[in-house]
Coordinates of C-alpha atoms in Angstrom, one line a residue:
Chain M
M16 CA 136.6 -3.6 56.4
S17 CA 133.7 -3.1 58.0
K18 CA 132.4 -5.2 60.7
P19 CA 130.6 -8.2 60.7
R20 CA 126.8 -8.3 60.4
A21 CA 124.7 -11.3 61.1
I22 CA 121.4 -11.9 59.8
I23 CA 118.9 -13.0 62.6
A24 CA 116.7 -15.3 60.6
G25 CA 112.8 -15.9 61.5
R26 CA 110.5 -18.0 59.3
G27 CA 109.5 -18.2 55.9
Q28 CA 112.0 -17.1 52.9
L29 CA 113.8 -13.5 53.2
P30 CA 116.4 -15.2 55.7
L31 CA 117.1 -17.3 52.7
D32 CA 117.8 -15.1 50.3
L33 CA 119.6 -12.5 52.3
A34 CA 122.5 -15.4 53.3
A35 CA 122.5 -16.1 49.7
A36 CA 123.2 -12.1 49.3
A37 CA 125.7 -11.7 52.1
P38 CA 127.5 -15.5 52.2
E39 CA 129.7 -13.7 54.5
A40 CA 127.5 -12.3 56.9
L41 CA 126.9 -14.5 60.3
F42 CA 123.3 -16.6 60.0
V43 CA 121.5 -17.2 63.4
S44 CA 119.5 -19.3 63.2
F45 CA 116.6 -19.9 66.2
H46 CA 115.8 -23.9 67.3
G47 CA 112.3 -24.3 66.9
I48 CA 112.3 -21.9 64.4
E49 CA 114.2 -22.9 61.2
G50 CA 112.3 -23.1 58.4
E51 CA 113.8 -25.4 55.1
G52 CA 116.7 -24.7 53.7
L53 CA 119.1 -23.2 55.7
P54 CA 122.5 -22.6 54.2
A55 CA 125.3 -24.6 54.3
A56 CA 127.3 -21.9 55.6
A57 CA 130.7 -21.7 57.7
H58 CA 128.7 -19.0 59.8
H59 CA 125.8 -20.4 60.9
H60 CA 125.1 -20.4 64.6
R61 CA 122.0 -22.0 66.3
A62 CA 120.4 -20.0 68.5
R63 CA 117.9 -20.7 71.3
L64 CA 115.5 -18.2 71.9
E65 CA 115.6 -19.1 75.8
R66 CA 119.4 -18.2 75.4
L67 CA 119.9 -14.4 75.2
G68 CA 122.9 -13.9 77.3
A69 CA 124.5 -17.2 75.1
L70 CA 123.5 -15.5 71.4
F71 CA 124.9 -11.5 72.7
A72 CA 128.1 -13.9 73.9
T73 CA 128.3 -15.0 69.9
L74 CA 127.7 -12.2 68.2
R75 CA 130.6 -10.5 70.3
A76 CA 132.9 -13.0 69.9
A77 CA 132.5 -13.1 66.5
G78 CA 133.1 -9.4 66.2
V79 CA 128.9 -8.5 64.2
G80 CA 128.7 -4.2 64.3
E81 CA 125.4 -4.8 62.8
V82 CA 122.6 -6.7 62.6
V83 CA 119.7 -7.8 60.6
F84 CA 116.4 -8.9 61.7
A85 CA 114.0 -11.4 58.5
G86 CA 111.5 -13.6 58.9
A87 CA 109.0 -13.4 61.7
L88 CA 110.2 -13.9 65.5
N89 CA 106.8 -14.7 67.0
R90 CA 105.4 -18.2 68.3
A91 CA 108.9 -19.7 68.9
D92 CA 109.0 -22.5 71.0
L93 CA 110.6 -21.6 74.0
G94 CA 112.1 -25.2 73.9
T95 CA 113.4 -26.8 77.4
A96 CA 116.8 -25.2 77.8
G97 CA 115.3 -23.0 80.1
F98 CA 116.3 -19.3 80.4
D99 CA 120.1 -18.1 81.0
D100 CA 120.1 -15.2 83.3
R101 CA 120.5 -12.6 80.8
T102 CA 116.8 -13.8 79.1
Q103 CA 115.4 -13.8 82.9
A104 CA 116.1 -10.4 83.2
L105 CA 114.9 -9.7 80.0
L106 CA 111.7 -11.3 80.4
P107 CA 109.2 -8.4 81.6
R108 CA 109.9 -6.6 79.0
I109 CA 109.7 -9.3 76.6
A110 CA 106.8 -10.0 78.0
A111 CA 105.5 -6.3 77.7
A112 CA 106.1 -5.6 74.5
M113 CA 104.5 -8.9 72.8
Q114 CA 101.4 -7.6 73.7
R115 CA 101.9 -4.7 71.3
G116 CA 101.6 -6.6 68.8
D117 CA 104.2 -8.3 66.1
D118 CA 106.0 -4.8 65.4
G119 CA 105.7 -4.2 68.8
L120 CA 108.2 -6.7 69.8
L121 CA 110.5 -6.1 66.8
R122 CA 110.8 -2.5 67.9
E123 CA 111.9 -3.9 71.7
I124 CA 114.1 -6.1 70.6
I125 CA 115.6 -4.3 68.5
A126 CA 116.0 -1.5 71.3
I127 CA 117.8 -5.0 73.8
F128 CA 120.5 -5.7 70.8
A129 CA 121.0 -1.4 70.4
E130 CA 121.6 -1.9 74.3
E131 CA 123.5 -5.1 73.8
G132 CA 126.0 -3.2 71.1
F133 CA 124.3 -4.4 67.9
A134 CA 122.5 -1.3 66.0
T135 CA 119.6 -2.7 63.4
I136 CA 119.6 -2.6 59.5
A137 CA 117.4 -3.0 57.3
A138 CA 117.2 -6.0 55.1
P139 CA 118.5 -3.6 52.1
D140 CA 121.0 -2.5 53.9
L141 CA 123.1 -5.6 53.5
A142 CA 121.5 -7.0 50.2
P143 CA 120.6 -3.4 48.3
E144 CA 119.3 -6.0 45.6
L145 CA 116.3 -7.9 47.7
V146 CA 115.1 -4.3 46.8
L147 CA 114.6 -2.9 42.6
A148 CA 115.7 0.6 41.9
P149 CA 113.2 3.8 41.2
G150 CA 113.1 3.4 37.1
T151 CA 114.0 -0.1 36.6
H152 CA 111.8 -2.8 36.1
L153 CA 111.3 -7.1 35.5
G154 CA 109.5 -8.6 33.1
P155 CA 108.1 -6.3 30.0
D156 CA 108.8 -2.8 30.4
P157 CA 105.4 -0.9 31.6
G158 CA 105.4 1.8 29.5
P159 CA 103.6 5.2 30.8
A160 CA 99.9 3.2 30.1
P161 CA 99.9 2.5 34.3
L162 CA 101.2 5.4 35.1
A163 CA 97.9 7.3 36.1
D164 CA 97.2 4.2 37.9
T165 CA 100.0 4.3 40.0
A166 CA 99.5 7.9 41.3
R167 CA 95.8 7.1 42.0
G168 CA 96.8 3.7 44.6
R169 CA 99.5 6.3 45.6
E170 CA 96.7 8.6 46.4
I171 CA 94.7 6.2 48.1
L172 CA 98.4 4.6 49.9
A173 CA 98.6 7.9 51.2
A174 CA 95.0 8.6 53.1
T175 CA 95.3 4.6 55.1
G176 CA 98.6 4.7 56.1
P177 CA 98.2 7.1 58.6
L178 CA 95.6 4.5 59.5
D179 CA 97.4 1.4 59.7
L180 CA 95.9 -0.3 57.1
G181 CA 97.6 -2.3 55.0
Q182 CA 99.4 -0.8 51.9
A183 CA 98.2 -2.6 48.8
V184 CA 95.5 -0.9 46.3
V185 CA 94.0 -2.5 43.3
V186 CA 93.4 0.7 40.5
E187 CA 92.1 -0.3 37.2
G188 CA 91.5 2.7 34.4
G189 CA 90.7 5.2 37.9
L190 CA 89.2 3.1 40.0
C191 CA 89.8 1.6 42.9
L192 CA 88.8 -2.6 42.8
G193 CA 90.5 -3.1 46.1
I194 CA 91.9 -1.8 49.1
E195 CA 94.6 -4.3 51.4
T196 CA 93.4 -4.6 55.3
L197 CA 95.1 -8.1 57.8
Q198 CA 94.0 -10.8 55.6
G199 CA 96.8 -9.3 53.2
T200 CA 98.0 -9.2 49.3
D201 CA 96.8 -12.7 47.8
A202 CA 93.5 -12.1 49.5
L203 CA 93.2 -8.6 47.7
L204 CA 94.3 -10.1 44.2
D205 CA 91.9 -13.4 45.1
F206 CA 88.8 -10.8 45.6
V207 CA 89.8 -8.7 42.8
A208 CA 90.1 -11.8 41.0
R209 CA 86.3 -12.5 41.9
T210 CA 85.3 -8.8 40.8
P211 CA 82.1 -8.8 38.4
A212 CA 83.1 -8.7 34.3
H213 CA 81.2 -5.5 33.4
L214 CA 82.9 -3.9 36.4
R215 CA 86.3 -4.5 35.4
R216 CA 88.1 -2.5 32.1
P217 CA 86.7 1.2 32.0
A218 CA 87.9 2.0 29.0
G219 CA 90.6 -1.1 28.0
A220 CA 92.5 -0.9 30.8
R221 CA 94.3 -3.1 32.8
G222 CA 95.0 -2.6 36.3
V223 CA 97.7 -2.6 38.7
L224 CA 98.2 -3.6 41.9
V225 CA 99.6 -0.6 43.9
K226 CA 102.1 -1.3 47.3
D227 CA 104.4 -0.1 49.4
A228 CA 105.9 0.9 53.0
K229 CA 103.7 2.9 55.4
P230 CA 104.5 6.6 55.1
G231 CA 107.2 7.3 57.2
Q232 CA 107.4 3.5 58.4
D233 CA 110.8 1.8 59.9
L234 CA 112.1 -0.4 57.4
R235 CA 114.0 -2.3 59.7
I236 CA 110.1 -4.0 60.6
D237 CA 108.0 -5.9 58.8
M238 CA 109.5 -4.8 55.5
P239 CA 106.2 -4.7 52.7
T240 CA 107.1 -7.9 50.0
I241 CA 106.2 -9.5 47.5
G242 CA 107.3 -13.0 45.8
P243 CA 106.4 -15.4 43.1
G244 CA 103.0 -16.3 44.1
T245 CA 101.9 -12.2 44.2
L246 CA 103.1 -12.7 40.9
A247 CA 100.6 -15.2 39.5
G248 CA 97.8 -13.5 41.9
A249 CA 97.7 -10.6 39.7
K250 CA 97.7 -12.0 37.6
A251 CA 95.0 -14.7 38.2
A252 CA 93.1 -10.9 39.2
G253 CA 94.2 -10.0 35.3
L254 CA 96.4 -7.1 35.9
A255 CA 98.8 -5.8 34.0
G256 CA 101.5 -5.7 36.7
I257 CA 102.8 -4.4 40.0
M258 CA 103.9 -1.3 40.5
V259 CA 106.2 -1.0 44.1
G260 CA 108.0 1.5 46.6
A261 CA 111.7 1.7 45.1
G262 CA 114.3 0.8 47.7
R263 CA 111.0 0.0 49.8
V264 CA 109.7 -3.7 49.1
I265 CA 111.6 -6.8 49.1
V266 CA 110.9 -8.7 45.8
L267 CA 111.8 -12.2 47.2
D268 CA 113.1 -15.1 44.8
R269 CA 113.7 -12.3 42.7
D270 CA 115.6 -14.1 39.7
E271 CA 111.9 -16.4 39.5
I272 CA 110.2 -13.6 39.3
A273 CA 112.0 -11.7 36.6
R274 CA 111.0 -15.6 34.5
E275 CA 108.2 -15.5 35.9
A276 CA 107.0 -12.0 34.5
E277 CA 108.5 -12.9 31.3
R278 CA 106.3 -15.5 30.7
L279 CA 103.6 -14.0 31.8
G280 CA 103.6 -10.9 30.4
L281 CA 103.4 -8.7 34.0
F282 CA 105.8 -6.2 35.1
V283 CA 106.5 -5.7 38.1
A284 CA 108.4 -2.0 38.1
A285 CA 109.3 0.2 40.7
F286 CA 107.7 4.4 41.6
S287 CA 110.9 6.4 43.8
Chain A
M249 CA 49.0 22.4 53.0
S250 CA 51.7 22.3 51.0
K251 CA 52.6 21.4 47.7
P252 CA 52.4 17.8 45.6
R253 CA 55.4 16.1 45.3
A254 CA 56.7 13.6 43.2
I255 CA 58.4 10.9 43.0
I256 CA 60.5 10.3 39.7
A257 CA 61.3 6.7 40.3
G258 CA 64.0 4.3 38.4
R259 CA 65.0 0.8 39.1
G260 CA 64.3 -1.4 42.4
Q261 CA 63.0 -1.2 45.8
L262 CA 63.3 2.2 46.7
P263 CA 60.4 4.1 44.6
L264 CA 58.5 1.4 45.6
D265 CA 59.1 1.9 49.5
L266 CA 59.0 5.8 49.2
A267 CA 55.2 5.3 47.4
A268 CA 53.9 2.8 50.2
A269 CA 55.3 5.2 52.7
A270 CA 54.3 9.1 51.0
P271 CA 51.1 7.2 49.1
E272 CA 49.8 11.2 48.1
A273 CA 53.0 12.1 46.3
L274 CA 53.0 11.8 42.5
F275 CA 54.2 8.2 41.2
V276 CA 56.5 8.9 38.1
S277 CA 57.2 5.9 36.5
F278 CA 59.4 5.5 33.4
H279 CA 58.5 3.0 30.1
G280 CA 60.8 0.5 29.7
I281 CA 62.3 1.0 33.5
E282 CA 59.5 -0.1 35.7
G283 CA 60.4 -2.9 38.2
E284 CA 57.7 -5.6 39.9
G285 CA 54.8 -4.8 41.9
L286 CA 54.3 -0.8 41.3
P287 CA 52.3 0.7 43.3
A288 CA 48.4 0.5 42.1
A289 CA 48.0 4.3 42.8
A290 CA 45.6 6.9 42.0
H291 CA 48.8 9.4 41.3
H292 CA 50.5 7.0 39.0
H293 CA 52.1 9.3 35.7
R294 CA 54.2 6.5 33.2
A295 CA 56.3 9.3 31.4
R296 CA 58.9 8.6 28.8
L297 CA 62.0 9.5 29.4
E298 CA 61.9 11.4 25.6
R299 CA 59.4 13.5 25.7
L300 CA 60.5 15.8 29.2
G301 CA 58.4 18.6 28.2
A302 CA 55.2 16.2 28.8
L303 CA 56.2 15.1 32.0
F304 CA 57.3 18.8 32.8
A305 CA 54.1 19.6 32.1
T306 CA 52.4 17.4 33.8
L307 CA 53.7 18.2 37.2
R308 CA 53.1 21.6 35.9
A309 CA 49.3 20.4 35.5
A310 CA 49.9 18.5 39.1
G311 CA 50.9 21.3 40.8
V312 CA 53.7 19.5 41.8
G313 CA 56.7 21.4 43.7
E314 CA 59.0 19.2 44.9
V315 CA 60.9 16.0 43.6
V316 CA 62.6 13.2 44.8
F317 CA 64.6 11.5 42.4
A318 CA 64.7 7.0 44.0
G319 CA 66.4 4.6 41.6
A320 CA 68.7 4.5 38.8
L321 CA 67.5 6.0 35.6
N322 CA 70.3 5.1 33.6
R323 CA 70.8 2.2 31.1
A324 CA 67.8 3.3 30.1
D325 CA 65.4 2.2 27.2
L326 CA 64.7 5.7 25.1
G327 CA 61.9 3.7 22.9
T328 CA 60.7 4.9 20.0
A329 CA 57.9 7.3 20.3
G330 CA 60.2 10.6 19.4
F331 CA 61.7 12.7 21.4
D332 CA 59.8 16.0 21.9
D333 CA 61.3 19.5 21.3
R334 CA 61.9 20.3 24.9
T335 CA 64.3 16.6 25.1
Q336 CA 65.6 17.3 22.2
A337 CA 66.9 20.5 23.2
L338 CA 68.9 19.3 26.6
L339 CA 69.9 16.1 24.5
P340 CA 73.5 17.6 24.1
R341 CA 73.2 18.2 28.3
I342 CA 72.6 15.3 28.8
A343 CA 74.9 13.1 26.7
A344 CA 77.6 15.7 28.0
A345 CA 76.7 14.9 32.4
M346 CA 76.6 10.8 30.5
Q347 CA 80.6 11.4 30.2
R348 CA 80.2 11.8 33.7
G349 CA 78.3 8.6 36.2
D350 CA 75.8 8.3 36.9
D351 CA 76.2 11.0 39.4
G352 CA 77.6 13.3 36.7
L353 CA 74.0 12.6 35.1
L354 CA 72.2 12.9 37.9
R355 CA 72.9 16.6 39.0
E356 CA 72.9 17.4 36.0
I357 CA 69.2 16.0 35.7
I358 CA 68.3 18.3 39.3
A359 CA 69.9 21.1 37.6
I360 CA 67.7 20.8 34.1
F361 CA 64.0 20.6 36.9
A362 CA 65.5 22.8 38.5
E363 CA 65.4 25.1 35.7
E364 CA 62.1 24.1 34.8
G365 CA 61.0 25.3 38.9
F366 CA 60.6 21.2 40.6
A367 CA 63.5 21.6 43.3
T368 CA 65.1 18.0 44.5
I369 CA 64.3 16.6 47.7
A370 CA 66.9 13.8 49.4
A371 CA 64.3 10.8 50.2
P372 CA 64.6 10.7 53.4
D373 CA 62.2 14.4 53.2
L374 CA 59.8 13.0 51.5
A375 CA 59.9 10.0 53.8
P376 CA 61.7 9.8 57.2
E377 CA 60.8 6.3 58.5
L378 CA 63.6 5.7 55.2
V379 CA 66.0 6.7 57.8
L380 CA 67.3 5.9 61.3
A381 CA 66.9 8.5 63.5
P382 CA 70.0 9.3 65.5
G383 CA 70.4 6.5 68.5
T384 CA 68.3 3.6 67.2
H385 CA 68.0 0.6 66.5
L386 CA 66.0 -2.4 64.9
G387 CA 66.8 -5.6 66.3
P388 CA 68.3 -6.6 69.3
D389 CA 70.1 -3.6 71.8
P390 CA 73.5 -3.4 70.6
G391 CA 74.5 -1.8 74.1
P392 CA 77.4 0.2 74.4
A393 CA 80.4 -3.3 73.0
P394 CA 80.4 -1.7 69.1
L395 CA 81.0 1.9 69.8
A396 CA 85.2 1.2 69.9
D397 CA 84.6 -0.7 66.9
T398 CA 82.3 2.0 64.7
A399 CA 84.2 5.0 66.1
R400 CA 87.4 3.1 63.9
G401 CA 85.4 2.9 61.0
R402 CA 84.3 6.0 60.6
E403 CA 87.8 7.4 61.0
I404 CA 88.5 5.0 58.4
L405 CA 86.0 6.4 56.7
A406 CA 87.1 9.4 57.2
A407 CA 90.3 9.2 55.4
T408 CA 88.1 7.7 52.1
G409 CA 85.4 9.6 51.8
P410 CA 87.9 13.1 50.1
L411 CA 88.3 9.8 47.6
D412 CA 85.5 8.6 46.5
L413 CA 85.8 5.3 47.3
G414 CA 82.8 3.3 49.0
Q415 CA 81.3 4.9 52.7
A416 CA 81.9 1.0 54.4
V417 CA 83.8 -1.2 56.8
V418 CA 84.1 -4.2 58.5
V419 CA 85.9 -3.6 61.3
E420 CA 86.4 -6.2 64.3
G421 CA 88.2 -6.0 67.6
G422 CA 89.6 -2.9 66.2
L423 CA 91.4 -4.2 63.1
C424 CA 89.7 -3.6 59.5
L425 CA 88.9 -6.3 58.0
G426 CA 87.7 -4.5 54.6
I427 CA 87.1 -1.3 52.7
E428 CA 84.5 -1.0 50.7
T429 CA 85.0 -0.2 47.1
L430 CA 83.6 -0.1 43.8
Q431 CA 82.2 -4.5 44.3
G432 CA 79.9 -2.8 47.0
T433 CA 78.6 -3.9 50.2
D434 CA 77.7 -7.0 49.7
A435 CA 81.0 -8.1 47.8
L436 CA 82.6 -6.2 51.1
L437 CA 80.7 -8.9 53.2
D438 CA 81.3 -12.0 51.1
F439 CA 85.3 -10.7 51.4
V440 CA 85.2 -10.7 54.9
A441 CA 83.1 -14.2 55.6
R442 CA 86.4 -15.5 53.5
T443 CA 88.7 -14.3 56.1
P444 CA 90.7 -17.0 57.5
A445 CA 89.3 -18.1 61.2
H446 CA 92.7 -17.2 62.6
L447 CA 92.5 -14.0 61.3
R448 CA 88.9 -13.5 63.6
R449 CA 87.5 -12.9 66.7
P450 CA 90.9 -10.8 68.4
A451 CA 90.0 -11.3 72.6
G452 CA 86.7 -12.2 71.1
A453 CA 85.3 -9.3 69.3
R454 CA 82.3 -9.5 67.1
G455 CA 82.6 -7.1 64.1
V456 CA 80.1 -4.5 62.6
L457 CA 79.6 -3.2 59.6
V458 CA 79.8 0.6 59.5
K459 CA 78.3 2.3 57.0
D460 CA 77.6 6.6 56.0
A461 CA 77.0 8.8 53.2
K462 CA 80.9 10.5 52.2
P463 CA 81.8 13.7 54.1
G464 CA 79.6 16.0 52.5
Q465 CA 77.8 14.1 50.0
D466 CA 74.4 15.7 48.7
L467 CA 72.1 13.2 50.2
R468 CA 69.7 14.3 46.9
I469 CA 71.9 11.5 44.5
D470 CA 72.3 8.7 45.5
M471 CA 72.5 7.5 49.3
P472 CA 73.8 5.0 50.8
T473 CA 71.3 1.7 51.4
I474 CA 71.0 -0.7 53.7
G475 CA 68.6 -4.1 52.7
P476 CA 67.4 -7.3 53.7
G477 CA 70.2 -8.7 51.6
T478 CA 73.0 -6.4 53.7
L479 CA 71.4 -8.3 56.4
A480 CA 72.1 -11.7 55.4
G481 CA 75.9 -11.2 54.2
A482 CA 76.2 -9.4 57.9
K483 CA 75.3 -12.7 59.6
A484 CA 77.5 -14.8 56.8
A485 CA 80.4 -12.2 57.2
G486 CA 79.9 -13.2 61.8
L487 CA 79.2 -10.1 62.1
A488 CA 77.3 -8.3 65.5
G489 CA 75.8 -5.7 63.7
I490 CA 75.6 -3.2 60.9
M491 CA 75.7 0.5 62.5
V492 CA 74.9 3.3 59.8
G493 CA 74.8 7.2 59.5
A494 CA 71.8 8.6 61.4
G495 CA 69.6 10.3 58.4
R496 CA 71.8 9.4 55.9
V497 CA 71.4 5.9 54.7
I498 CA 68.2 4.8 53.3
V499 CA 67.0 1.3 55.0
L500 CA 64.9 -0.8 52.4
D501 CA 62.1 -3.1 53.8
R502 CA 62.5 -1.6 57.0
D503 CA 59.9 -3.9 58.2
E504 CA 61.3 -7.1 57.4
I505 CA 64.1 -5.7 58.3
A506 CA 63.6 -5.4 62.0
R507 CA 62.0 -9.4 62.0
E508 CA 65.0 -10.5 60.4
A509 CA 67.6 -8.3 62.9
E510 CA 65.3 -9.8 65.9
R511 CA 65.9 -13.7 64.3
L512 CA 69.1 -13.3 63.4
G513 CA 70.3 -11.3 66.7
L514 CA 71.6 -8.5 64.9
F515 CA 71.4 -5.3 65.7
V516 CA 71.2 -2.5 63.1
A517 CA 71.8 0.7 64.5
A518 CA 72.6 4.5 63.8
F519 CA 74.4 6.8 65.2
S520 CA 74.8 10.7 64.7

């Protein structure tokens, strides 16, 4: 039996999906940024961001060895309970890291947890069913038709990846219909949906959304994610399906995605 | 005195701007794809795409040495006058080139004209005022503020250029708000205009549209172009201005752009 693990929960659906997939893990939520539908687990600890010393003590007492960060911790309300000594000492580092954006903050928090003896692992290391295995799919079998567009999409992502841009593109019949920028995947799909009809369907092709992690991305930080909304957006954009990097893109609410993919006739498939 | 030149006019505003800038050039338009406001020049020849032999004879009789292709020639109505022998002989080459898209067709036509003794030059070689010189601008002086965003935009274009994607991006405060794909620059600016306000203006920055030719692009074929509509789109997208590659981007209707740039408070400036 390995050491207990903890889910350090920020906002959104991912912490809840993780808790459902790993009910034995200690679930740590923070005052002020707890979402709806918290797991009714025996292992639920409600912490305060301004009292990290207390949190470390709790994790240590529970024997926790590894933690997973899930969901954004930024823009949290620091409350009025007052900083404990450990947090007070860490404040300069945290404040400096906040200047480096969301990823920079999480990188520093991972470093701080490591110094306290807690290793950070990626969400799929705790719950492998959060990602797709190579060659697997949800919904209809994509067959070989999307392979050429997927290859073209990956070629574009390989070029844009080092530039720290979004890591999703839409390709149809070899032509790029959109590249994700900071507005995110839903905005990209909305843009594609607005494409004039005479620019669509060269040789009858129906396009694919190709989404992957950045080359060399630390999967413990800000993994790319799709959910039921992504599937609905791909449908509205007239695409044939979604291709994701196997093991590198979290599929939220997988059961609903599988049902909706069948109903809408869109595939969600993984390349290695 | 150098040899006469000819403007081979397709659709749109560019042939008319060229004719106004080079009134001494022979203006060749084609039956079925002539736009509004043809120049009332003494040197206007109305040709037929299906009678290229007759066109070559006319150019030769006029002593033409160099030609400029301006505006798209594709999707022309071939009319009912019948192919002349020269066109008939060229049809297999033209038909094959059409399979390679608009650029491929124009490349083959340039090759055919070269075989007939007519060299093709780029539009700015005929009318240098169609493009901006390095460091010049229309509208207000941009000052140094947009330089960092322009550099970031050019870095992105350098990465996407070899992929044959669009050659325009929007950058604001170092963040990329959009990358042109086949929908074109107007669609890119419309996408940027839809960006949620909370994602705009990091540190108060106002963004720029950065537009340039592809690295190594043949400027005789499909030069990137901006016009008054691009300026209006940049305004609607909340940008500070437009930065273009000096000598590599055609500025259509320059007088109106200069007036509108002043009125709207947006710059149009050129980097080398």
